[in-house]
XYZ file of N, CA and C in Angstrom:
240
model
N 125.052 44.225 138.743
C 125.546 42.941 138.335
C 125.024 42.514 137.012
N 123.712 42.665 136.792
C 123.144 42.325 135.511
C 123.713 43.137 134.335
N 123.938 44.443 134.643
C 124.446 45.277 133.554
C 125.883 44.862 133.155
N 126.697 44.496 134.200
C 128.045 44.023 133.926
C 127.979 42.696 133.101
N 127.052 41.783 133.445
C 126.870 40.591 132.704
C 126.542 40.864 131.210
N 125.608 41.838 131.069
C 125.236 42.198 129.695
C 126.339 42.737 128.844
N 127.181 43.571 129.443
C 128.424 44.038 128.759
C 129.306 42.951 128.464
N 129.611 42.048 129.372
C 130.534 40.908 129.107
C 129.914 40.041 128.019
N 128.675 39.765 128.035
C 128.072 38.969 127.018
C 128.125 39.638 125.627
N 127.891 40.938 125.600
C 127.974 41.615 124.319
C 129.416 41.603 123.779
N 130.416 41.773 124.671
C 131.800 41.677 124.293
C 132.124 40.243 123.721
N 131.610 39.229 124.383
C 131.953 37.828 123.889
C 131.313 37.577 122.577
N 130.018 38.056 122.405
C 129.301 37.848 121.137
C 129.990 38.615 120.007
N 130.360 39.805 120.275
C 131.097 40.619 119.261
C 132.395 39.929 118.816
N 133.163 39.396 119.815
C 134.339 38.773 119.528
C 134.093 37.455 118.591
N 133.099 36.683 118.988
C 132.670 35.570 118.209
C 132.252 35.974 116.722
N 131.459 36.971 116.639
C 131.036 37.501 115.290
C 132.200 37.996 114.542
N 133.105 38.629 115.117
C 134.294 39.185 114.396
C 135.130 38.036 113.857
N 135.292 36.976 114.702
C 136.069 35.797 114.262
C 135.333 35.106 113.041
N 134.085 34.961 113.114
C 133.290 34.306 112.031
C 133.439 35.182 110.722
N 133.333 36.489 110.909
C 133.443 37.343 109.774
C 134.797 37.232 109.146
N 135.908 37.126 109.912
C 137.223 36.979 109.389
C 137.330 35.670 108.599
N 136.781 34.568 109.145
C 136.820 33.363 108.435
C 136.026 33.277 107.163
N 135.098 34.055 107.084
C 134.189 34.110 105.860
C 134.568 35.329 104.960
N 135.657 35.970 105.325
C 136.120 37.147 104.521
C 134.992 38.255 104.401
N 134.278 38.400 105.506
C 133.184 39.379 105.611
C 133.681 40.485 106.459
N 133.004 41.642 106.347
C 133.254 42.844 107.183
C 132.503 42.769 108.492
N 133.206 43.112 109.522
C 132.492 43.166 110.852
C 132.621 44.644 111.325
N 131.474 45.193 111.797
C 131.482 46.516 112.318
C 131.013 46.434 113.743
N 131.874 46.741 114.669
C 131.553 46.831 116.083
C 130.859 48.053 116.405
N 129.609 47.999 116.785
C 128.837 49.259 117.075
C 128.803 49.549 118.544
N 129.370 48.680 119.395
C 129.255 48.894 120.876
C 129.810 50.172 121.349
N 130.865 50.698 120.802
C 131.497 51.921 121.407
C 130.620 53.126 121.170
N 129.716 53.168 120.221
C 128.930 54.372 120.001
C 127.848 54.549 121.108
N 127.624 53.432 121.891
C 126.653 53.514 122.908
C 127.181 54.045 124.256
N 128.554 54.165 124.321
C 129.177 54.721 125.574
C 128.547 56.086 125.854
N 128.107 56.215 127.072
C 127.535 57.459 127.477
C 126.055 57.634 127.181
N 125.490 56.551 126.562
C 124.051 56.558 126.178
C 123.393 55.252 126.606
N 123.955 54.572 127.649
C 123.402 53.299 128.098
C 122.097 53.440 128.911
N 121.565 52.399 129.351
C 120.345 52.406 130.010
C 120.368 53.015 131.340
N 121.539 53.251 131.889
C 121.663 53.957 133.182
C 121.682 55.422 133.185
N 121.672 55.948 131.968
C 121.638 57.422 131.749
C 120.230 57.963 131.860
N 120.138 59.221 132.012
C 118.746 59.873 132.040
C 118.079 59.529 130.693
N 116.767 59.335 130.762
C 115.986 58.910 129.556
C 116.329 59.714 128.310
N 116.630 60.995 128.411
C 116.921 61.859 127.282
C 118.254 61.487 126.643
N 119.074 60.815 127.346
C 120.403 60.418 126.768
C 120.525 58.956 126.456
N 119.485 58.155 126.752
C 119.498 56.776 126.464
C 119.284 56.386 125.078
N 120.179 55.471 124.551
C 119.939 54.885 123.272
C 119.695 53.451 123.441
N 119.654 52.911 124.654
C 119.321 51.549 125.041
C 118.197 51.603 126.015
N 117.158 50.808 125.707
C 116.002 50.684 126.590
C 116.440 50.146 127.951
N 115.780 50.653 129.040
C 116.078 50.149 130.404
C 115.573 48.764 130.592
N 116.130 48.094 131.644
C 115.710 46.717 131.951
C 114.288 46.631 132.439
N 113.922 47.683 133.199
C 112.558 47.725 133.809
C 111.774 48.989 133.313
N 110.534 48.876 133.026
C 109.730 47.718 133.097
C 110.165 46.714 131.984
N 110.062 45.455 132.299
C 110.547 44.389 131.444
C 109.589 44.283 130.159
N 110.190 44.502 128.995
C 109.477 44.301 127.751
C 110.295 43.592 126.734
N 109.775 43.284 125.623
C 110.549 42.636 124.617
C 111.793 43.526 124.143
N 111.695 44.864 124.398
C 112.779 45.731 123.975
C 113.770 46.089 125.034
N 113.630 45.528 126.265
C 114.463 45.773 127.412
C 115.970 45.431 127.026
N 116.818 46.363 127.348
C 118.244 46.216 127.215
C 118.702 46.074 125.714
N 117.768 46.567 124.851
C 118.046 46.615 123.385
C 117.951 48.085 122.923
N 118.557 48.385 121.777
C 118.583 49.720 121.302
C 117.137 50.291 121.041
N 116.915 51.605 121.482
C 115.621 52.200 121.143
C 115.741 52.722 119.742
N 114.742 53.529 119.297
C 114.749 54.136 117.961
C 115.967 54.882 117.537
N 116.450 55.702 118.551
C 117.683 56.460 118.228
C 118.877 55.586 118.202
N 118.949 54.534 119.159
C 119.957 53.549 119.111
C 120.016 52.794 117.746
N 118.904 52.419 117.241
C 118.899 51.754 115.963
C 119.365 52.656 114.869
N 118.982 53.959 114.811
C 119.504 54.851 113.851
C 120.971 54.989 113.934
N 121.570 55.235 115.140
C 122.932 55.336 115.326
C 123.676 54.074 114.896
N 123.154 52.907 115.195
C 123.692 51.708 114.759
C 123.799 51.621 113.241
N 122.706 52.003 112.519
C 122.652 51.956 111.121
C 123.691 52.912 110.553
N 123.874 54.096 111.057
C 124.832 55.008 110.579
C 126.261 54.481 110.794
N 126.515 53.951 111.954
C 127.861 53.308 112.254
C 128.129 52.160 111.259
N 127.185 51.327 111.013
C 127.458 50.183 110.076
C 127.621 50.742 108.639
N 126.821 51.735 108.208
C 127.042 52.253 106.845
C 128.408 52.943 106.808
N 128.752 53.754 107.770
C 130.113 54.356 107.663
C 131.228 53.327 107.762
N 131.031 52.286 108.573
C 132.022 51.244 108.725
C 132.261 50.476 107.410
N 131.168 50.239 106.656
C 131.272 49.515 105.410
C 131.746 50.378 104.264
N 131.610 51.663 104.425
C 132.163 52.597 103.351
C 133.686 52.710 103.377
N 134.310 52.267 104.463
C 135.754 52.505 104.609
C 136.483 51.477 103.760
């Protein structure tokens, strides 16, 4: 249930950010799709998102690989 709420919240925030970007004539790059198959429920070797437990300041946020993948996605999205 918590994971579903996190996905829904991410989708709502991305929608809001995309709308704001459009009104400001800015580029929005949605990086959510690159995390499919690499979420916190996968084996640790495939995770790009930190697990919820143990609870830390990085829980449910991208790990080092996730940050790198996000940066690549944003870079490639802005080059288009």
